[in-house]
PDB file of C-alpha atoms and ligand atoms in Angstrom:
ATOM      1  CA  MET A   1       0.095   0.029   0.065  1.00 96.00           C
ATOM      2  CA  ARG A   2       1.264   3.600  -0.802  1.00 98.00           C
ATOM      3  CA  SER A   3       0.437   6.547   1.246  1.00 98.00           C
ATOM      4  CA  GLY A   4       0.806  10.221   0.380  1.00 98.00           C
ATOM      5  CA  LEU A   5       1.870  12.643   3.035  1.00 98.00           C
ATOM      6  CA  VAL A   6       1.571  16.436   2.583  1.00 98.00           C
ATOM      7  CA  LEU A   7       3.417  18.728   5.022  1.00 98.00           C
ATOM      8  CA  ALA A   8       1.309  21.892   5.694  1.00 98.00           C
ATOM      9  CA  GLY A   9       2.686  22.672   9.212  1.00 98.00           C
ATOM     10  CA  GLY A  10       5.004  25.597   8.384  1.00 97.00           C
ATOM     11  CA  ARG A  11       4.188  29.359   9.171  1.00 96.00           C
ATOM     12  CA  SER A  12       4.733  30.727   5.630  1.00 93.00           C
ATOM     13  CA  THR A  13       6.550  33.539   6.950  1.00 95.00           C
ATOM     14  CA  ARG A  14       7.825  34.751   3.355  1.00 95.00           C
ATOM     15  CA  PHE A  15       4.159  34.821   2.212  1.00 94.00           C
ATOM     16  CA  GLY A  16       2.872  37.396   4.382  1.00 90.00           C
ATOM     17  CA  GLU A  17      -0.006  37.234   6.779  1.00 88.00           C
ATOM     18  CA  ALA A  18      -1.950  34.282   5.107  1.00 94.00           C
ATOM     19  CA  ASP A  19      -1.270  30.691   5.294  1.00 96.00           C
ATOM     20  CA  LYS A  20       0.239  29.474   1.753  1.00 96.00           C
ATOM     21  CA  SER A  21      -1.302  26.302   2.032  1.00 97.00           C
ATOM     22  CA  PHE A  22      -4.568  27.604   1.430  1.00 97.00           C
ATOM     23  CA  ALA A  23      -3.772  30.158  -1.296  1.00 96.00           C
ATOM     24  CA  GLU A  24      -5.599  29.616  -4.314  1.00 94.00           C
ATOM     25  CA  VAL A  25      -3.738  28.606  -7.618  1.00 91.00           C
ATOM     26  CA  ASP A  26      -6.063  28.925 -10.495  1.00 88.00           C
ATOM     27  CA  GLY A  27      -9.065  28.685  -8.403  1.00 91.00           C
ATOM     28  CA  ARG A  28      -8.115  25.915  -6.157  1.00 94.00           C
ATOM     29  CA  PRO A  29      -6.254  25.932  -2.678  1.00 97.00           C
ATOM     30  CA  MET A  30      -2.745  24.893  -3.227  1.00 97.00           C
ATOM     31  CA  ILE A  31      -2.970  22.249  -0.660  1.00 98.00           C
ATOM     32  CA  ARG A  32      -5.786  20.695  -2.626  1.00 97.00           C
ATOM     33  CA  ARG A  33      -3.796  20.761  -5.971  1.00 96.00           C
ATOM     34  CA  VAL A  34      -0.979  18.677  -4.285  1.00 97.00           C
ATOM     35  CA  ALA A  35      -3.418  16.296  -2.596  1.00 97.00           C
ATOM     36  CA  ASP A  36      -5.287  15.743  -6.109  1.00 96.00           C
ATOM     37  CA  ARG A  37      -1.855  15.175  -7.669  1.00 96.00           C
ATOM     38  CA  LEU A  38      -0.753  12.655  -4.971  1.00 96.00           C
ATOM     39  CA  GLY A  39      -4.234  10.991  -4.908  1.00 95.00           C
ATOM     40  CA  ALA A  40      -3.445   9.798  -8.554  1.00 92.00           C
ATOM     41  CA  VAL A  41      -0.633   7.584  -7.408  1.00 97.00           C
ATOM     42  CA  THR A  42      -1.343   6.822  -3.630  1.00 98.00           C
ATOM     43  CA  ASP A  43      -3.991   4.781  -1.730  1.00 98.00           C
ATOM     44  CA  GLU A  44      -4.448   6.979   1.384  1.00 98.00           C
ATOM     45  CA  LEU A  45      -3.707  10.695   2.046  1.00 98.00           C
ATOM     46  CA  VAL A  46      -2.317  11.953   5.215  1.00 98.00           C
ATOM     47  CA  VAL A  47      -1.889  15.812   6.136  1.00 98.00           C
ATOM     48  CA  ASN A  48       0.630  17.131   8.667  1.00 98.00           C
ATOM     49  CA  CYS A  49      -0.436  20.376  10.156  1.00 98.00           C
ATOM     50  CA  ARG A  50      -0.777  22.427  13.356  1.00 98.00           C
ATOM     51  CA  ASP A  51      -3.901  21.894  15.378  1.00 98.00           C
ATOM     52  CA  ASP A  52      -5.076  25.413  14.498  1.00 97.00           C
ATOM     53  CA  GLN A  53      -5.080  24.600  10.750  1.00 98.00           C
ATOM     54  CA  ARG A  54      -7.431  21.653  11.044  1.00 98.00           C
ATOM     55  CA  THR A  55     -10.558  23.512  10.124  1.00 98.00           C
ATOM     56  CA  ALA A  56      -8.906  25.197   7.073  1.00 98.00           C
ATOM     57  CA  VAL A  57      -7.472  21.921   5.908  1.00 98.00           C
ATOM     58  CA  ALA A  58     -10.934  20.344   6.158  1.00 98.00           C
ATOM     59  CA  ASP A  59     -12.543  23.306   4.098  1.00 98.00           C
ATOM     60  CA  ALA A  60      -9.741  22.981   1.415  1.00 98.00           C
ATOM     61  CA  LEU A  61     -10.022  19.108   1.007  1.00 98.00           C
ATOM     62  CA  GLU A  62     -13.741  19.054   1.118  1.00 97.00           C
ATOM     63  CA  GLY A  63     -14.692  15.535  -0.369  1.00 96.00           C
ATOM     64  CA  ILE A  64     -11.158  13.857  -0.396  1.00 96.00           C
ATOM     65  CA  PRO A  65     -10.729  11.245   2.297  1.00 97.00           C
ATOM     66  CA  TYR A  66      -7.725  12.079   4.304  1.00 98.00           C
ATOM     67  CA  ARG A  67      -6.157  11.625   7.901  1.00 98.00           C
ATOM     68  CA  VAL A  68      -4.930  14.227   9.716  1.00 98.00           C
ATOM     69  CA  ALA A  69      -1.340  14.000  11.549  1.00 98.00           C
ATOM     70  CA  VAL A  70      -1.125  17.030  14.134  1.00 98.00           C
ATOM     71  CA  ASP A  71       2.253  17.931  15.390  1.00 98.00           C
ATOM     72  CA  PRO A  72       2.345  17.269  19.127  1.00 97.00           C
ATOM     73  CA  VAL A  73       4.629  20.260  19.273  1.00 97.00           C
ATOM     74  CA  PRO A  74       4.399  22.824  16.429  1.00 98.00           C
ATOM     75  CA  ASP A  75       7.054  24.780  14.778  1.00 98.00           C
ATOM     76  CA  GLU A  76       9.795  22.206  15.177  1.00 98.00           C
ATOM     77  CA  GLY A  77      10.574  22.015  11.467  1.00 98.00           C
ATOM     78  CA  PRO A  78       9.662  20.047   8.538  1.00 98.00           C
ATOM     79  CA  VAL A  79      11.655  16.806   9.704  1.00 98.00           C
ATOM     80  CA  ALA A  80       9.420  17.001  12.731  1.00 98.00           C
ATOM     81  CA  GLY A  81       6.272  17.252  10.542  1.00 98.00           C
ATOM     82  CA  MET A  82       7.429  14.411   8.456  1.00 98.00           C
ATOM     83  CA  ARG A  83       7.949  12.234  11.531  1.00 98.00           C
ATOM     84  CA  THR A  84       4.503  12.911  12.581  1.00 98.00           C
ATOM     85  CA  GLY A  85       3.217  12.282   9.180  1.00 98.00           C
ATOM     86  CA  LEU A  86       4.928   8.815   9.103  1.00 98.00           C
ATOM     87  CA  ARG A  87       3.590   7.834  12.405  1.00 98.00           C
ATOM     88  CA  VAL A  88       0.029   8.195  11.085  1.00 98.00           C
ATOM     89  CA  ALA A  89       0.641   6.878   7.581  1.00 98.00           C
ATOM     90  CA  SER A  90      -0.147   3.121   6.925  1.00 98.00           C
ATOM     91  CA  GLY A  91       1.402   2.473   3.692  1.00 98.00           C
ATOM     92  CA  ASN A  92       4.759   0.729   3.418  1.00 98.00           C
ATOM     93  CA  ALA A  93       6.209   3.416   0.951  1.00 98.00           C
ATOM     94  CA  VAL A  94       5.112   6.974   1.563  1.00 98.00           C
ATOM     95  CA  ALA A  95       5.321   9.950  -0.974  1.00 98.00           C
ATOM     96  CA  VAL A  96       6.265  13.000   1.038  1.00 98.00           C
ATOM     97  CA  VAL A  97       5.480  16.379  -0.596  1.00 98.00           C
ATOM     98  CA  ALA A  98       5.380  19.906   0.457  1.00 98.00           C
ATOM     99  CA  CYS A  99       2.071  21.694   0.592  1.00 98.00           C
ATOM    100  CA  ASP A 100       3.481  24.566  -1.494  1.00 97.00           C
ATOM    101  CA  MET A 101       4.462  22.351  -4.562  1.00 96.00           C
ATOM    102  CA  PRO A 102       1.529  22.944  -6.768  1.00 95.00           C
ATOM    103  CA  LEU A 103       3.324  21.335  -9.703  1.00 94.00           C
ATOM    104  CA  ALA A 104       4.200  18.105  -8.076  1.00 96.00           C
ATOM    105  CA  ASP A 105       4.288  15.258 -10.817  1.00 96.00           C
ATOM    106  CA  PRO A 106       2.482  11.826 -10.319  1.00 97.00           C
ATOM    107  CA  ALA A 107       4.349  10.422 -13.091  1.00 96.00           C
ATOM    108  CA  LEU A 108       7.732  11.105 -11.359  1.00 97.00           C
ATOM    109  CA  PHE A 109       6.241   9.738  -8.128  1.00 98.00           C
ATOM    110  CA  GLU A 110       5.237   6.458  -9.974  1.00 97.00           C
ATOM    111  CA  ARG A 111       8.989   6.311 -10.904  1.00 97.00           C
ATOM    112  CA  LEU A 112      10.191   6.817  -7.300  1.00 98.00           C
ATOM    113  CA  PHE A 113       7.624   4.214  -5.932  1.00 98.00           C
ATOM    114  CA  ALA A 114       9.090   1.789  -8.525  1.00 98.00           C
ATOM    115  CA  ALA A 115      12.649   2.599  -7.532  1.00 97.00           C
ATOM    116  CA  VAL A 116      12.064   2.826  -3.668  1.00 97.00           C
ATOM    117  CA  ASP A 117      14.121   0.690  -1.322  1.00 95.00           C
ATOM    118  CA  SER A 118      14.681   2.576   2.027  1.00 97.00           C
ATOM    119  CA  ALA A 119      13.890   5.883   0.051  1.00 98.00           C
ATOM    120  CA  ALA A 120      13.960   7.294  -3.480  1.00 98.00           C
ATOM    121  CA  VAL A 121      14.738  10.982  -4.156  1.00 98.00           C
ATOM    122  CA  PRO A 122      14.720  12.854  -7.395  1.00 98.00           C
ATOM    123  CA  ARG A 123      17.887  14.768  -8.497  1.00 97.00           C
ATOM    124  CA  ALA A 124      17.637  17.630 -10.918  1.00 95.00           C
ATOM    125  CA  ASP A 125      20.243  20.217 -11.604  1.00 90.00           C
ATOM    126  CA  ASP A 126      22.479  18.456  -9.185  1.00 94.00           C
ATOM    127  CA  ARG A 127      19.915  19.003  -6.281  1.00 96.00           C
ATOM    128  CA  LEU A 128      18.152  16.447  -4.292  1.00 97.00           C
ATOM    129  CA  HIS A 129      14.626  17.114  -3.698  1.00 97.00           C
ATOM    130  CA  PRO A 130      13.873  15.527  -0.279  1.00 98.00           C
ATOM    131  CA  LEU A 131      10.112  17.016  -0.219  1.00 98.00           C
ATOM    132  CA  HIS A 132       9.096  15.426  -3.497  1.00 98.00           C
ATOM    133  CA  ALA A 133      10.402  11.944  -2.528  1.00 98.00           C
ATOM    134  CA  VAL A 134       9.390   8.511  -1.558  1.00 98.00           C
ATOM    135  CA  TYR A 135      10.483   6.921   1.840  1.00 98.00           C
ATOM    136  CA  ASP A 136       9.954   3.440   3.328  1.00 98.00           C
ATOM    137  CA  ARG A 137       7.650   4.330   6.241  1.00 98.00           C
ATOM    138  CA  HIS A 138       9.782   2.591   8.916  1.00 98.00           C
ATOM    139  CA  ALA A 139      13.272   3.745   7.482  1.00 98.00           C
ATOM    140  CA  GLY A 140      11.860   7.201   7.159  1.00 98.00           C
ATOM    141  CA  ARG A 141      10.700   7.182  10.650  1.00 98.00           C
ATOM    142  CA  VAL A 142      13.925   6.159  12.264  1.00 98.00           C
ATOM    143  CA  ALA A 143      16.035   8.585   9.934  1.00 98.00           C
ATOM    144  CA  CYS A 144      13.643  11.355  11.193  1.00 98.00           C
ATOM    145  CA  ASP A 145      13.948  10.278  14.845  1.00 98.00           C
ATOM    146  CA  ARG A 146      17.744  10.080  14.582  1.00 98.00           C
ATOM    147  CA  THR A 147      18.113  13.373  12.801  1.00 98.00           C
ATOM    148  CA  LEU A 148      15.932  15.225  15.472  1.00 98.00           C
ATOM    149  CA  ALA A 149      17.864  13.505  18.194  1.00 98.00           C
ATOM    150  CA  ALA A 150      20.941  14.652  16.900  1.00 98.00           C
ATOM    151  CA  GLY A 151      19.783  18.115  17.074  1.00 98.00           C
ATOM    152  CA  SER A 152      19.247  18.693  13.352  1.00 98.00           C
ATOM    153  CA  ARG A 153      16.272  19.926  11.616  1.00 98.00           C
ATOM    154  CA  ARG A 154      17.601  19.395   8.078  1.00 98.00           C
ATOM    155  CA  LEU A 155      15.947  17.238   5.505  1.00 98.00           C
ATOM    156  CA  TYR A 156      19.216  16.554   3.982  1.00 97.00           C
ATOM    157  CA  ASP A 157      20.359  14.759   7.079  1.00 98.00           C
ATOM    158  CA  VAL A 158      17.231  12.696   7.015  1.00 98.00           C
ATOM    159  CA  LEU A 159      18.276  11.723   3.450  1.00 97.00           C
ATOM    160  CA  ALA A 160      21.889  10.991   4.495  1.00 96.00           C
ATOM    161  CA  ARG A 161      20.513   8.430   6.961  1.00 97.00           C
ATOM    162  CA  VAL A 162      18.111   6.603   4.494  1.00 97.00           C
ATOM    163  CA  ASP A 163      20.794   6.390   1.907  1.00 93.00           C
ATOM    164  CA  PRO A 164      18.354   6.795  -0.836  1.00 97.00           C
ATOM    165  CA  VAL A 165      18.073   5.544  -4.487  1.00 98.00           C
ATOM    166  CA  VAL A 166      18.792   8.726  -6.570  1.00 98.00           C
ATOM    167  CA  VAL A 167      16.422   9.177  -9.551  1.00 97.00           C
ATOM    168  CA  ASP A 168      17.648  11.307 -12.417  1.00 96.00           C
ATOM    169  CA  ALA A 169      14.850  13.922 -13.066  1.00 95.00           C
ATOM    170  CA  ASP A 170      16.542  16.170 -15.360  1.00 91.00           C
ATOM    171  CA  ASP A 171      14.273  15.146 -18.163  1.00 88.00           C
ATOM    172  CA  VAL A 172      11.043  16.157 -16.325  1.00 87.00           C
ATOM    173  CA  THR A 173      12.506  19.652 -15.377  1.00 82.00           C
ATOM    174  CA  ARG A 174      13.358  20.592 -18.899  1.00 78.00           C
ATOM    175  CA  TYR A 175      10.040  22.261 -19.641  1.00 75.00           C
ATOM    176  CA  ARG A 176       8.479  22.892 -16.161  1.00 79.00           C
ATOM    177  CA  SER A 177       9.894  21.828 -12.765  1.00 90.00           C
ATOM    178  CA  PRO A 178       7.650  19.642 -10.540  1.00 93.00           C
ATOM    179  CA  PHE A 179       9.888  21.096  -7.606  1.00 94.00           C
ATOM    180  CA  THR A 180       8.810  24.607  -7.820  1.00 92.00           C
ATOM    181  CA  ASN A 181       7.738  25.761  -4.527  1.00 92.00           C
ATOM    182  CA  VAL A 182       5.710  28.932  -3.653  1.00 93.00           C
ATOM    183  CA  ASN A 183       7.252  30.818  -0.948  1.00 95.00           C
ATOM    184  CA  SER A 184       6.104  34.383  -1.523  1.00 95.00           C
ATOM    185  CA  ARG A 185       3.355  36.087  -3.382  1.00 94.00           C
ATOM    186  CA  THR A 186       5.461  36.636  -6.403  1.00 94.00           C
ATOM    187  CA  ASP A 187       6.148  32.849  -6.490  1.00 93.00           C
ATOM    188  CA  LEU A 188       2.380  32.190  -6.526  1.00 93.00           C
ATOM    189  CA  ALA A 189       1.979  34.680  -9.304  1.00 91.00           C
ATOM    190  CA  ALA A 190       4.718  32.910 -11.359  1.00 90.00           C
ATOM    191  CA  VAL A 191       2.889  29.484 -11.046  1.00 89.00           C
ATOM    192  CA  THR A 192      -0.529  30.787 -11.719  1.00 86.00           C
ATOM    193  CA  GLY A 193      -1.588  29.905 -15.243  1.00 78.00           C
ATOM    194  CA  ARG A 194       1.005  27.234 -15.501  1.00 73.00           C
ATOM    195  CA  ILE A 195      -1.254  24.318 -14.052  1.00 67.00           C
ATOM    196  CA  GLU A 196      -2.646  22.009 -16.781  1.00 65.00           C
ATOM    197  CA  ASN A 197      -4.769  19.924 -14.453  1.00 55.00           C
TER     198      ASN A 197
HETATM  199  N1  GTP B 202       5.006  20.300  10.489  1.00 97.59           N
HETATM  200  C1  GTP B 202       5.755  21.231  10.255  1.00 97.59           C
HETATM  201  N2  GTP B 202       5.815  21.563   8.833  1.00 97.59           N
HETATM  202  C2  GTP B 202       6.803  22.524   8.453  1.00 97.59           C
HETATM  203  C3  GTP B 202       7.509  23.252   9.382  1.00 97.59           C
HETATM  204  N3  GTP B 202       8.293  24.361   8.859  1.00 97.59           N
HETATM  205  C4  GTP B 202       7.865  24.075   7.514  1.00 97.59           C
HETATM  206  N4  GTP B 202       7.067  22.982   7.325  1.00 97.59           N
HETATM  207  C5  GTP B 202       6.681  22.586   5.887  1.00 97.59           C
HETATM  208  O1  GTP B 202       7.750  22.255   5.175  1.00 97.59           O
HETATM  209  C6  GTP B 202       7.657  22.471   3.810  1.00 97.59           C
HETATM  210  C7  GTP B 202       8.652  23.384   3.486  1.00 97.59           C
HETATM  211  O2  GTP B 202       8.733  24.561   4.243  1.00 97.59           O
HETATM  212  P1  GTP B 202       8.915  26.055   3.861  1.00 97.59           P
HETATM  213  O3  GTP B 202       8.806  26.103   2.214  1.00 97.59           O
HETATM  214  O4  GTP B 202      10.061  26.771   4.436  1.00 97.59           O
HETATM  215  O5  GTP B 202       7.322  26.635   4.217  1.00 97.59           O
HETATM  216  P2  GTP B 202       7.143  27.559   5.698  1.00 97.59           P
HETATM  217  O6  GTP B 202       8.098  27.198   6.635  1.00 97.59           O
HETATM  218  O7  GTP B 202       5.844  27.348   5.902  1.00 97.59           O
HETATM  219  O8  GTP B 202       7.539  29.070   4.941  1.00 97.59           O
HETATM  220  P3  GTP B 202       8.445  30.040   5.603  1.00 97.59           P
HETATM  221  O9  GTP B 202       8.153  30.634   7.024  1.00 97.59           O
HETATM  222  O10 GTP B 202       8.284  31.271   4.520  1.00 97.59           O
HETATM  223  O11 GTP B 202       9.935  29.567   5.563  1.00 97.59           O
HETATM  224  C8  GTP B 202       6.221  23.151   3.905  1.00 97.59           C
HETATM  225  O12 GTP B 202       5.400  22.231   3.514  1.00 97.59           O
HETATM  226  C9  GTP B 202       5.986  23.411   5.189  1.00 97.59           C
HETATM  227  O13 GTP B 202       4.614  23.479   5.528  1.00 97.59           O
HETATM  228  C10 GTP B 202       7.383  22.909  10.958  1.00 97.59           C
HETATM  229  O14 GTP B 202       7.797  23.795  11.854  1.00 97.59           O
HETATM  230  N5  GTP B 202       6.362  21.979  11.103  1.00 97.59           N
END
């Protein structure tokens, strides 16, 4: 079984007052676009967020079945959020994606699921993308636990601990990058009109 995990527990400080997870891209909240894309290649959806985001998540995902994974302590960074989500997910393999990647690519996730052992991470332009990657649920949890226990909040430290299969994604980034993430209002404007479905 495959799970999808959307991380949405950040504070969107670069985005201004609003929570970027719920900002609309071409008429749909960004988190919903990400959920729809993951839904095409997974059997269950888990959303990691803070307790105070639950109502807005429910509104944005109306009609989509999902389970919520609330951070026991908020604001401990994406590795802590990933650990919270992996604790709730039930699939053996879990596609982890940030809420601010509305161009996340189901076809690339298929390739990552096919390649995963302890983890599979795409590389494009010599960069690894840990928030558009697939993790073995147990291996991912252990790697998050150990990273946090070592005092790090870095996703790259999680990757180093899972020893991932690296999937070359330079072919998919040629025309539009699935790794484009929206941090600011300017970024939001840049992805608007670029979504095909
Ligand atoms: N659970 C949880 N997720 C987080 C946390 N910080 C960031 N994230 C998530 O990690 C992903 C990447 O983070 P950023 O792009 O930096 O998002 P952000 O922290 O909301 O935005 P900035 O405040 O502008 O840095 C997003 O999906 C965030 O929701 C956190 O403290 N807890």
